Coordinates of N, CA, C and O in Angstrom, one line a residue:
X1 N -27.8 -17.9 -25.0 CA -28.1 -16.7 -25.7 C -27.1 -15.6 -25.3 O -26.7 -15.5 -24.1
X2 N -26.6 -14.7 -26.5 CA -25.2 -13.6 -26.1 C -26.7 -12.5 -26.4 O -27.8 -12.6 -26.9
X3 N -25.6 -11.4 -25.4 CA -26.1 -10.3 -25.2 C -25.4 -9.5 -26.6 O -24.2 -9.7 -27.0
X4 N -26.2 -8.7 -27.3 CA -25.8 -8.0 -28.3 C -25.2 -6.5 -27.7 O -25.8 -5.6 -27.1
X5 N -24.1 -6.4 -27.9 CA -23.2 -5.0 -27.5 C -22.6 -3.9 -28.2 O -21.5 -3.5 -28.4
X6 N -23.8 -3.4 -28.7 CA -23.3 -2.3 -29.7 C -22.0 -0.7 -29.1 O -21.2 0.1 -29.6
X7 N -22.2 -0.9 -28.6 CA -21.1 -0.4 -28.3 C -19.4 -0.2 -29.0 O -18.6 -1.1 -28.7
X8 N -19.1 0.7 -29.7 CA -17.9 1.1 -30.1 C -16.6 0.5 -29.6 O -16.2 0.7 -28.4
X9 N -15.9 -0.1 -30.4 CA -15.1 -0.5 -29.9 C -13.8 0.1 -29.7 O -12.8 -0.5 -29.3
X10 N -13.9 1.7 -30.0 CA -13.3 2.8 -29.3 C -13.9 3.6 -28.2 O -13.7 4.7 -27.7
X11 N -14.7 2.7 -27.9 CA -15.7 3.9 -26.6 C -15.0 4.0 -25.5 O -15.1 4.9 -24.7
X12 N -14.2 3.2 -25.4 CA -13.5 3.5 -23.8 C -12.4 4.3 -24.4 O -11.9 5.3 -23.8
X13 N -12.1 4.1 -25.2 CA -10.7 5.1 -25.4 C -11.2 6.4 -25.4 O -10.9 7.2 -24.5
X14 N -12.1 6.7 -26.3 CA -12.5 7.8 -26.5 C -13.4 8.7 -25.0 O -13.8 9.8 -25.1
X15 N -13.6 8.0 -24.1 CA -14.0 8.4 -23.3 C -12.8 8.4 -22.0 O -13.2 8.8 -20.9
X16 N -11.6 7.9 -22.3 CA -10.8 8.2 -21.9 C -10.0 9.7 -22.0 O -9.8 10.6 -21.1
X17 N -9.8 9.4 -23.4 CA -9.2 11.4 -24.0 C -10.2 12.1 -23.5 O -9.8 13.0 -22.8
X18 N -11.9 12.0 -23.7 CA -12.6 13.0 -23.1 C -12.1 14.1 -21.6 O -11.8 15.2 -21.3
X19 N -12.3 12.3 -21.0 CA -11.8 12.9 -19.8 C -10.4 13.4 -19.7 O -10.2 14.3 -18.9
X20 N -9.5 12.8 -20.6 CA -8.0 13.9 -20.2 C -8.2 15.2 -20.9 O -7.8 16.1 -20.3
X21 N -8.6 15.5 -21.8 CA -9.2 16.9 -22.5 C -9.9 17.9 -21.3 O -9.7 19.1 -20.9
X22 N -10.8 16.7 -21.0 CA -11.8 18.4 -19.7 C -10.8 18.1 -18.3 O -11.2 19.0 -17.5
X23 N -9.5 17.0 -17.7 CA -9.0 17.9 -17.0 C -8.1 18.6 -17.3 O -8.0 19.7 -16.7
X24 N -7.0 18.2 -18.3 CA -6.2 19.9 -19.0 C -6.6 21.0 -19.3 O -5.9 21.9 -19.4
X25 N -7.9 21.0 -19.4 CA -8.4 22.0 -20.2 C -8.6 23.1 -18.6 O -9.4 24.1 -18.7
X26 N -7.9 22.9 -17.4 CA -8.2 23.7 -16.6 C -9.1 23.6 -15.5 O -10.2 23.2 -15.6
X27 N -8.5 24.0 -14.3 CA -9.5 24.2 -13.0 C -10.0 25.6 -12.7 O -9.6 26.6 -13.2
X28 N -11.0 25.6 -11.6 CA -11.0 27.3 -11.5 C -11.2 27.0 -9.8 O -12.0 26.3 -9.2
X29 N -10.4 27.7 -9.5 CA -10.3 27.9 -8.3 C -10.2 29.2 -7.3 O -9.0 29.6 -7.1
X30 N -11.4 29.9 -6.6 CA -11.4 31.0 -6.1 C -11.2 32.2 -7.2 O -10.2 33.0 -7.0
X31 N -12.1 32.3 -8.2 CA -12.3 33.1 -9.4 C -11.0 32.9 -10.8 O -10.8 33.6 -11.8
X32 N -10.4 31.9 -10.4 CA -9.4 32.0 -11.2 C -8.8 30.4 -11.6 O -8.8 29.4 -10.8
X33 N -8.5 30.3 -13.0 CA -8.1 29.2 -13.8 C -6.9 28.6 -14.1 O -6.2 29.1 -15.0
X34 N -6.4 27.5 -13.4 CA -5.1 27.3 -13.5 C -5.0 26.2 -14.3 O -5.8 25.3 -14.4
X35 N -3.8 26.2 -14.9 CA -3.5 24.9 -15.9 C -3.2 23.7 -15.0 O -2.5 23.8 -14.0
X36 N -3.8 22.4 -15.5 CA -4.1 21.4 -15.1 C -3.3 20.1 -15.8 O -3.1 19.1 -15.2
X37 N -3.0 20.3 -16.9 CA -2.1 19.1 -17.5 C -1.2 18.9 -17.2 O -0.5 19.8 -16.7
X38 N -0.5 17.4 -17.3 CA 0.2 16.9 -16.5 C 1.5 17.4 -16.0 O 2.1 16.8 -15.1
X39 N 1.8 18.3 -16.5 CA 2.9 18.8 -15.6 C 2.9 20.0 -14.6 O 3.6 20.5 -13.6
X40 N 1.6 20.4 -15.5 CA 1.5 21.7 -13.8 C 0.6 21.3 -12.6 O 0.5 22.0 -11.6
X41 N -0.4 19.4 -12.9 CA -0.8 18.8 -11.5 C 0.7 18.4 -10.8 O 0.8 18.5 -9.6
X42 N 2.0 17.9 -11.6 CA 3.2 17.4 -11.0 C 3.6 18.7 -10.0 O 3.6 18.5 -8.7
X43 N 3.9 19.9 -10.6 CA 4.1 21.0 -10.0 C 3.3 21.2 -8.6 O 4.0 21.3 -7.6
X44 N 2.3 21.1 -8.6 CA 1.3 21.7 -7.7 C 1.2 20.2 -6.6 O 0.6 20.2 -5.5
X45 N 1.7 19.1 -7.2 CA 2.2 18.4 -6.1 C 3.0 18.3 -5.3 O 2.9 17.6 -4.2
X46 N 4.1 19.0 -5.8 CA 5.4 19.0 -5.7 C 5.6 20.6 -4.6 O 6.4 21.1 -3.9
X47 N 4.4 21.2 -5.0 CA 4.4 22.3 -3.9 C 4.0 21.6 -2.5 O 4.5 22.1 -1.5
X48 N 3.4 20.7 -2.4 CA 2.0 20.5 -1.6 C 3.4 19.2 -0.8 O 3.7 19.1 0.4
X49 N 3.7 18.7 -1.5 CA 5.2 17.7 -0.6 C 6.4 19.2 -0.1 O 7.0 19.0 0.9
X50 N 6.5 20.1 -0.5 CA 7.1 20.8 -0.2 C 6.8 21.7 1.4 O 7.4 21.7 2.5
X51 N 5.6 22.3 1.0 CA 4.8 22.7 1.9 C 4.8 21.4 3.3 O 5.3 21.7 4.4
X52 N 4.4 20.5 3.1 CA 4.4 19.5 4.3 C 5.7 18.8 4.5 O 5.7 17.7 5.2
X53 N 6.6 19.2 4.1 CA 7.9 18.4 4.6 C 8.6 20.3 5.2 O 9.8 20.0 5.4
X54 N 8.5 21.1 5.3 CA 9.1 22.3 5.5 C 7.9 22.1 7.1 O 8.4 22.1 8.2
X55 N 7.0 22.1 7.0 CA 5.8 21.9 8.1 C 6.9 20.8 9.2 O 7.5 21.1 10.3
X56 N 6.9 19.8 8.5 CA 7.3 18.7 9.1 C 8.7 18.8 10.1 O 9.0 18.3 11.2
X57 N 9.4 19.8 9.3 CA 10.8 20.3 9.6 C 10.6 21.6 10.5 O 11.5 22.4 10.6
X58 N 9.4 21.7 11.0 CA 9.3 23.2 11.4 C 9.9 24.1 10.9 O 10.2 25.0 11.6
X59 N 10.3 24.3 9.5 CA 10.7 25.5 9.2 C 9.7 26.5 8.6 O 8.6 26.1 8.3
X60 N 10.0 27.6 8.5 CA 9.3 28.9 8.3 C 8.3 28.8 6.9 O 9.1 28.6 6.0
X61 N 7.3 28.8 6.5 CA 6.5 28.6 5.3 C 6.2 30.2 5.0 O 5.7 30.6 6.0
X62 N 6.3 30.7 4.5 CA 6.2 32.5 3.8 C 4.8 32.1 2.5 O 4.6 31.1 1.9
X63 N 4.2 33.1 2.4 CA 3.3 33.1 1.2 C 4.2 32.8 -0.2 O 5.4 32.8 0.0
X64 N 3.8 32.5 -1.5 CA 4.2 32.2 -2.1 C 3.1 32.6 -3.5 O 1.9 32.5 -3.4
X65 N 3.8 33.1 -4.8 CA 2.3 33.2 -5.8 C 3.1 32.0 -6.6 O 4.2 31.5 -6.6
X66 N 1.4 31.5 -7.3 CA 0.9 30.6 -8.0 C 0.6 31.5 -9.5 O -0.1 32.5 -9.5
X67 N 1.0 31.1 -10.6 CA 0.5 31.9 -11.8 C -0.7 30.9 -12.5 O -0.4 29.8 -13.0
X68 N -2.2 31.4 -12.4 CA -3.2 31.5 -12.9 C -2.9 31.1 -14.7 O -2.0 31.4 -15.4
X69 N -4.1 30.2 -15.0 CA -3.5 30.0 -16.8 C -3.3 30.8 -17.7 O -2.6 30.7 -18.7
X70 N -4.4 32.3 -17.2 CA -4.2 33.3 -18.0 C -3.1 34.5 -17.8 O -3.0 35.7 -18.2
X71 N -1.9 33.6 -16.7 CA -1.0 34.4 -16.5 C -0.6 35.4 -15.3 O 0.4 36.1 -15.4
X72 N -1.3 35.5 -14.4 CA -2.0 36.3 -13.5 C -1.6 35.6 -12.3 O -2.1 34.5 -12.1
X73 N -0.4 36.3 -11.2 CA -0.1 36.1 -10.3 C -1.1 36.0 -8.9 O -1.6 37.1 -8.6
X74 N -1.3 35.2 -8.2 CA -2.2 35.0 -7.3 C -0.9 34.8 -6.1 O -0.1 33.9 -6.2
X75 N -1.0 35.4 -5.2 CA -1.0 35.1 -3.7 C -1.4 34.0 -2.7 O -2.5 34.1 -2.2
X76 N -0.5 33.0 -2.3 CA -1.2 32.0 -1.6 C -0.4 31.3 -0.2 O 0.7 31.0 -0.1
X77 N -1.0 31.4 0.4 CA -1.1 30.8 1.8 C -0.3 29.5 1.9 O -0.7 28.5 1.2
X78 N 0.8 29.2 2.7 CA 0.3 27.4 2.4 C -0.8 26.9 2.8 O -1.1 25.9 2.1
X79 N -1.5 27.4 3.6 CA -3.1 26.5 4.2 C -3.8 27.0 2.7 O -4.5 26.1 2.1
X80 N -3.7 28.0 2.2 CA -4.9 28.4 1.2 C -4.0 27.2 -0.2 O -4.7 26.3 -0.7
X81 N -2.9 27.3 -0.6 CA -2.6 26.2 -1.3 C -2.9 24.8 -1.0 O -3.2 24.0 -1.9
X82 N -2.7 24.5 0.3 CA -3.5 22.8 0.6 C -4.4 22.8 -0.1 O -4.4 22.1 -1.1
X83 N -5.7 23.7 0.2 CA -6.9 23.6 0.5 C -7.1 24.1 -1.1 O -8.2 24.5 -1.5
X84 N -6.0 24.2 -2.2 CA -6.3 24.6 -3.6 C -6.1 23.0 -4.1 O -6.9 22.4 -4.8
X85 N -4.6 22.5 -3.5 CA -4.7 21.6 -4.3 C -5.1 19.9 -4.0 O -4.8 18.8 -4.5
X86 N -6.3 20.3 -2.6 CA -7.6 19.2 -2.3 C -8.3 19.3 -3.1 O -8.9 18.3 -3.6
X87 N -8.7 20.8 -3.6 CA -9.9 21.0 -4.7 C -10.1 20.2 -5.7 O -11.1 19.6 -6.1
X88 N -8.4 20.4 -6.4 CA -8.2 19.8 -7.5 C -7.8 18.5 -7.7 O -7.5 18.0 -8.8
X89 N -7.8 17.6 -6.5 CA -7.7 16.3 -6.2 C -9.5 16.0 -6.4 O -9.8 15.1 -7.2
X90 N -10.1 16.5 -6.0 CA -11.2 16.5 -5.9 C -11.8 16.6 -7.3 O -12.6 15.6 -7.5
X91 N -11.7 17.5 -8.1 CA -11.8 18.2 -9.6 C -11.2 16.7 -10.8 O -11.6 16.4 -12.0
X92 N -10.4 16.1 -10.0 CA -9.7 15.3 -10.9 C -10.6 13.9 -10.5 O -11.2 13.2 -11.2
X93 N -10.4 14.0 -9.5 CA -11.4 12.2 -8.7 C -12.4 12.2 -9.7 O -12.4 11.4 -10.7
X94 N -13.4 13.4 -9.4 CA -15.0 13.4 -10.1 C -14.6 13.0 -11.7 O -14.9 12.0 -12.2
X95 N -13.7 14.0 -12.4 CA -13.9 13.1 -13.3 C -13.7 11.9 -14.2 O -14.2 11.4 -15.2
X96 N -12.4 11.5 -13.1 CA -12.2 9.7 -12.9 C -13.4 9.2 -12.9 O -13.6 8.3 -13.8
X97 N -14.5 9.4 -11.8 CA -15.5 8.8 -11.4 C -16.7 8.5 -12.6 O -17.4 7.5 -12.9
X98 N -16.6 9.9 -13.0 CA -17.7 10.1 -14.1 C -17.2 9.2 -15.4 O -18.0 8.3 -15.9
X99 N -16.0 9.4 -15.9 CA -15.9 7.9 -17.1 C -15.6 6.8 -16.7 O -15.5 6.2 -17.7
X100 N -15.4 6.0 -15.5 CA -15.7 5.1 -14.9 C -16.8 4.8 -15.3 O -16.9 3.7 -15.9
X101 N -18.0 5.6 -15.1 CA -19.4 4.8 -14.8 C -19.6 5.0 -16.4 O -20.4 4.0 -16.6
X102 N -19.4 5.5 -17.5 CA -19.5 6.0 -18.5 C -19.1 4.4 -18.8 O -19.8 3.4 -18.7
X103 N -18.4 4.4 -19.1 CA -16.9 2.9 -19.1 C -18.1 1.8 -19.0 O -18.4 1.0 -19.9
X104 N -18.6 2.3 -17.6 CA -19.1 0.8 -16.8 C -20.9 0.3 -17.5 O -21.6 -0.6 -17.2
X105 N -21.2 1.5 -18.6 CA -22.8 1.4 -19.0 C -22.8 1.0 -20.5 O -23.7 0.6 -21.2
X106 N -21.1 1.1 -21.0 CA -20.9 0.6 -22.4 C -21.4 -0.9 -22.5 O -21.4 -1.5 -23.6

């Protein structure tokens, strides 16, 4: 006896784009919304290897702004930038995790 699987046979795709749609579509972090698609998570990684190889080298780390998606210069720490872009490691896992299980009920 087969199990009947109604299930779309775009459902994974489509629940793929979902998820790349809501994380482009932006994080918000400490009152403010930064762009998230794939080239400003590259960016914001690329601070974060920066920041820990300048660490690494003992040299001097200075504050630094981040521009916000609505444009809007923000001030950041390197410690307050780690601890921005764990969030969004974080921001991004959950919703890996969530169409995974989405994926896994089709």
């Amino acid at each position: 006896m087969s199990l009947i699987n109604h299930a779309s046979p775009t459902a994974s795709a489509r629940i793929t784009k979902e998820r790349s749609t809501v994380i482009g579509g932006g994080f918000e972090w400490n009152g403010a919304t930064y762009q998230t698609d794939p080239v400003s998570v590259s960016l914001i990684s690329g601070r974060v290897a920066k920041i820990l190889a300048k660490r690494s080298l003992e040299e001097e780390l200075a504050d630094f702004v981040w521009r916000s998606k609505d444009d809007v210069n923000h001030t950041f720490t390197p410690n307050d930038f780690l601890r921005f872009a764990i969030s969004l490691d974080y921001f991004v896992e959950a919703k890996y995790v969530a169409s995974w299980s989405k994926k896994a009920s089709l």
